[in-house]
C-alpha cells in the first residue's frame, strides 16, 4: 500500500499537468486564493511535488498581487538575474507565487500556469459575507475562468480538482 495521501496525489497530478505545456525553461506559476495563508500552504505542497522531479523551485508569497511582482520577481527570474532575495534561478526552474488577486488583469499574463483555490463552507453552513474587494474580484476578474486549474480546498487534507467546463 502506498503512503501517498490525497494532497500529494493531487499535487503530483497538477505538476504533471503543468509540465504538459511547460517541459523546460523558467516557468512561473501562481497559486491564487482569497485566503493567502491557504494559498501559501498549497503552494508549499506544490513546490515539494516539483522538487521531487529534481527541478529547482522558488516559492514566494506576495501580498495582494503586489504591483512590484513583475519587476521584483518575474522579470529577474525569467532573465536569469538575481531575484529579490538574492538567488539566481537555473535555466530550468519554477517560480511559485502564492497570494490573493493573482488573476487580476495587471498580473494575469505573467503566469505560465495558475491554480485557483476555492473554499466553500460545509453543506448547510451559512456562507460568510465577503469584503467588498473580494466580491469585486470574484465578480469582475472571474478567477475560476482565468485559472489553468481550479482546486476545491475546503478540506485542505483532501483537496479536489474541479473541472469548470459545461459538457
XYZ file of C-alpha atoms in Angstrom:
167
model
C 0.000 0.000 0.000
C 1.275 3.459 -0.859
C 1.945 6.001 1.876
C 0.921 8.786 -0.511
C -2.004 10.898 0.694
C -4.718 12.765 -1.210
C -2.833 16.065 -1.121
C 0.383 14.541 -2.501
C -1.545 12.742 -5.216
C -3.254 15.959 -6.338
C -0.028 17.981 -6.134
C 1.776 15.474 -8.370
C -1.134 15.395 -10.786
C -1.092 19.198 -11.048
C 2.678 19.170 -11.526
C 2.283 16.713 -14.393
C -0.480 18.849 -15.898
C 1.741 21.934 -15.666
C 4.544 20.011 -17.375
C 2.353 19.102 -20.375
C 2.827 22.630 -21.757
C 5.909 23.731 -19.806
C 8.510 20.986 -20.155
C 11.607 23.119 -19.596
C 12.841 26.642 -19.072
C 11.895 29.078 -16.364
C 8.228 28.524 -15.551
C 6.126 30.901 -13.441
C 3.134 29.519 -11.528
C 0.503 31.372 -9.480
C -1.493 29.877 -6.608
C -4.380 32.282 -6.018
C -6.946 32.183 -3.206
C -8.982 34.608 -1.144
C -7.133 33.191 1.880
C -3.410 33.977 1.392
C -2.360 31.501 4.106
C -4.221 28.680 2.338
C -2.557 29.694 -0.935
C 0.868 29.633 0.693
C 0.270 26.194 2.280
C -0.975 24.737 -1.003
C 1.939 26.324 -2.886
C 4.339 24.696 -0.413
C 2.982 21.254 -1.275
C 3.098 22.054 -4.972
C 6.696 23.189 -4.555
C 7.601 19.828 -2.954
C 5.970 17.950 -5.852
C 8.040 19.955 -8.340
C 11.239 19.466 -6.331
C 10.664 15.672 -6.430
C 11.419 15.736 -10.159
C 14.774 17.410 -9.466
C 13.724 20.872 -10.605
C 14.847 23.961 -8.716
C 11.793 25.695 -7.319
C 11.423 29.105 -5.710
C 8.277 29.714 -3.593
C 7.344 33.354 -2.991
C 4.234 34.575 -1.149
C 3.077 38.042 -2.192
C 0.598 40.463 -0.708
C -2.478 41.055 -2.847
C -0.904 40.768 -6.310
C 1.768 43.235 -5.331
C 2.456 45.646 -8.195
C 6.187 45.017 -7.972
C 5.820 41.276 -8.620
C 6.658 41.759 -12.307
C 9.787 43.867 -11.708
C 10.983 42.310 -8.442
C 10.307 38.622 -9.161
C 9.124 37.560 -12.593
C 11.365 39.669 -14.852
C 14.606 38.806 -12.993
C 13.574 35.137 -12.729
C 12.942 34.836 -16.464
C 16.150 36.747 -17.312
C 18.320 34.582 -15.056
C 19.172 37.543 -12.833
C 19.174 37.549 -9.013
C 15.691 37.542 -7.528
C 14.633 39.968 -4.806
C 16.110 37.628 -2.190
C 19.441 37.155 -3.988
C 19.043 33.723 -5.618
C 19.550 33.187 -9.347
C 17.318 30.573 -10.959
C 18.957 27.961 -13.165
C 17.827 27.615 -16.793
C 15.165 25.068 -15.820
C 13.372 26.244 -12.696
C 9.903 27.040 -11.399
C 8.839 30.175 -9.536
C 5.699 29.519 -7.465
C 3.967 32.762 -6.453
C 1.156 32.492 -3.904
C -1.305 35.059 -2.609
C -4.556 36.888 -3.329
C -5.784 38.555 -6.502
C -3.202 36.838 -8.732
C -5.613 36.655 -11.667
C -6.079 40.440 -11.733
C -5.576 41.890 -15.236
C -2.305 43.604 -14.236
C -0.582 40.290 -13.426
C -2.661 37.594 -15.147
C -0.347 37.372 -18.160
C 2.727 36.684 -16.018
C 1.837 33.072 -15.257
C 2.609 30.036 -17.401
C 0.231 28.048 -15.188
C -2.188 29.139 -12.463
C -4.220 27.486 -9.726
C -7.368 28.972 -8.200
C -8.131 27.606 -4.715
C -11.774 27.629 -3.850
C -13.034 27.082 -0.324
C -16.692 26.584 0.457
C -18.387 26.307 3.846
C -19.755 22.898 4.867
C -23.168 21.997 3.466
C -25.856 23.754 5.460
C -23.479 26.300 6.985
C -24.048 29.936 6.067
C -21.615 31.470 3.604
C -19.656 34.251 5.317
C -20.028 37.762 3.955
C -17.010 38.690 1.860
C -15.328 42.090 1.992
C -16.164 44.364 -0.946
C -12.698 43.965 -2.547
C -13.107 40.181 -2.658
C -16.664 40.381 -4.025
C -15.461 42.777 -6.710
C -12.550 40.468 -7.596
C -14.778 37.405 -7.938
C -17.405 39.298 -9.960
C -15.154 41.224 -12.356
C -11.979 39.140 -12.671
C -13.651 35.718 -12.506
C -10.563 33.813 -11.300
C -12.288 30.446 -11.813
C -12.491 31.177 -15.536
C -8.989 32.653 -15.723
C -7.141 29.863 -13.897
C -5.466 26.905 -15.573
C -6.814 24.685 -12.781
C -9.484 25.006 -10.088
C -8.990 23.196 -6.771
C -11.737 22.863 -4.180
C -9.756 23.224 -0.951
C -12.418 23.380 1.777
C -10.747 20.370 3.380
C -7.011 21.020 2.916
C -6.260 17.366 3.750
C -8.441 16.279 0.800
C -8.330 18.890 -1.960
C -10.078 18.031 -5.225
C -9.505 19.301 -8.742
C -12.701 20.805 -10.147
C -13.417 20.825 -13.831
C -15.240 24.014 -14.759
C -16.388 23.011 -18.216
C -20.025 22.824 -19.195
C -20.050 19.481 -21.013
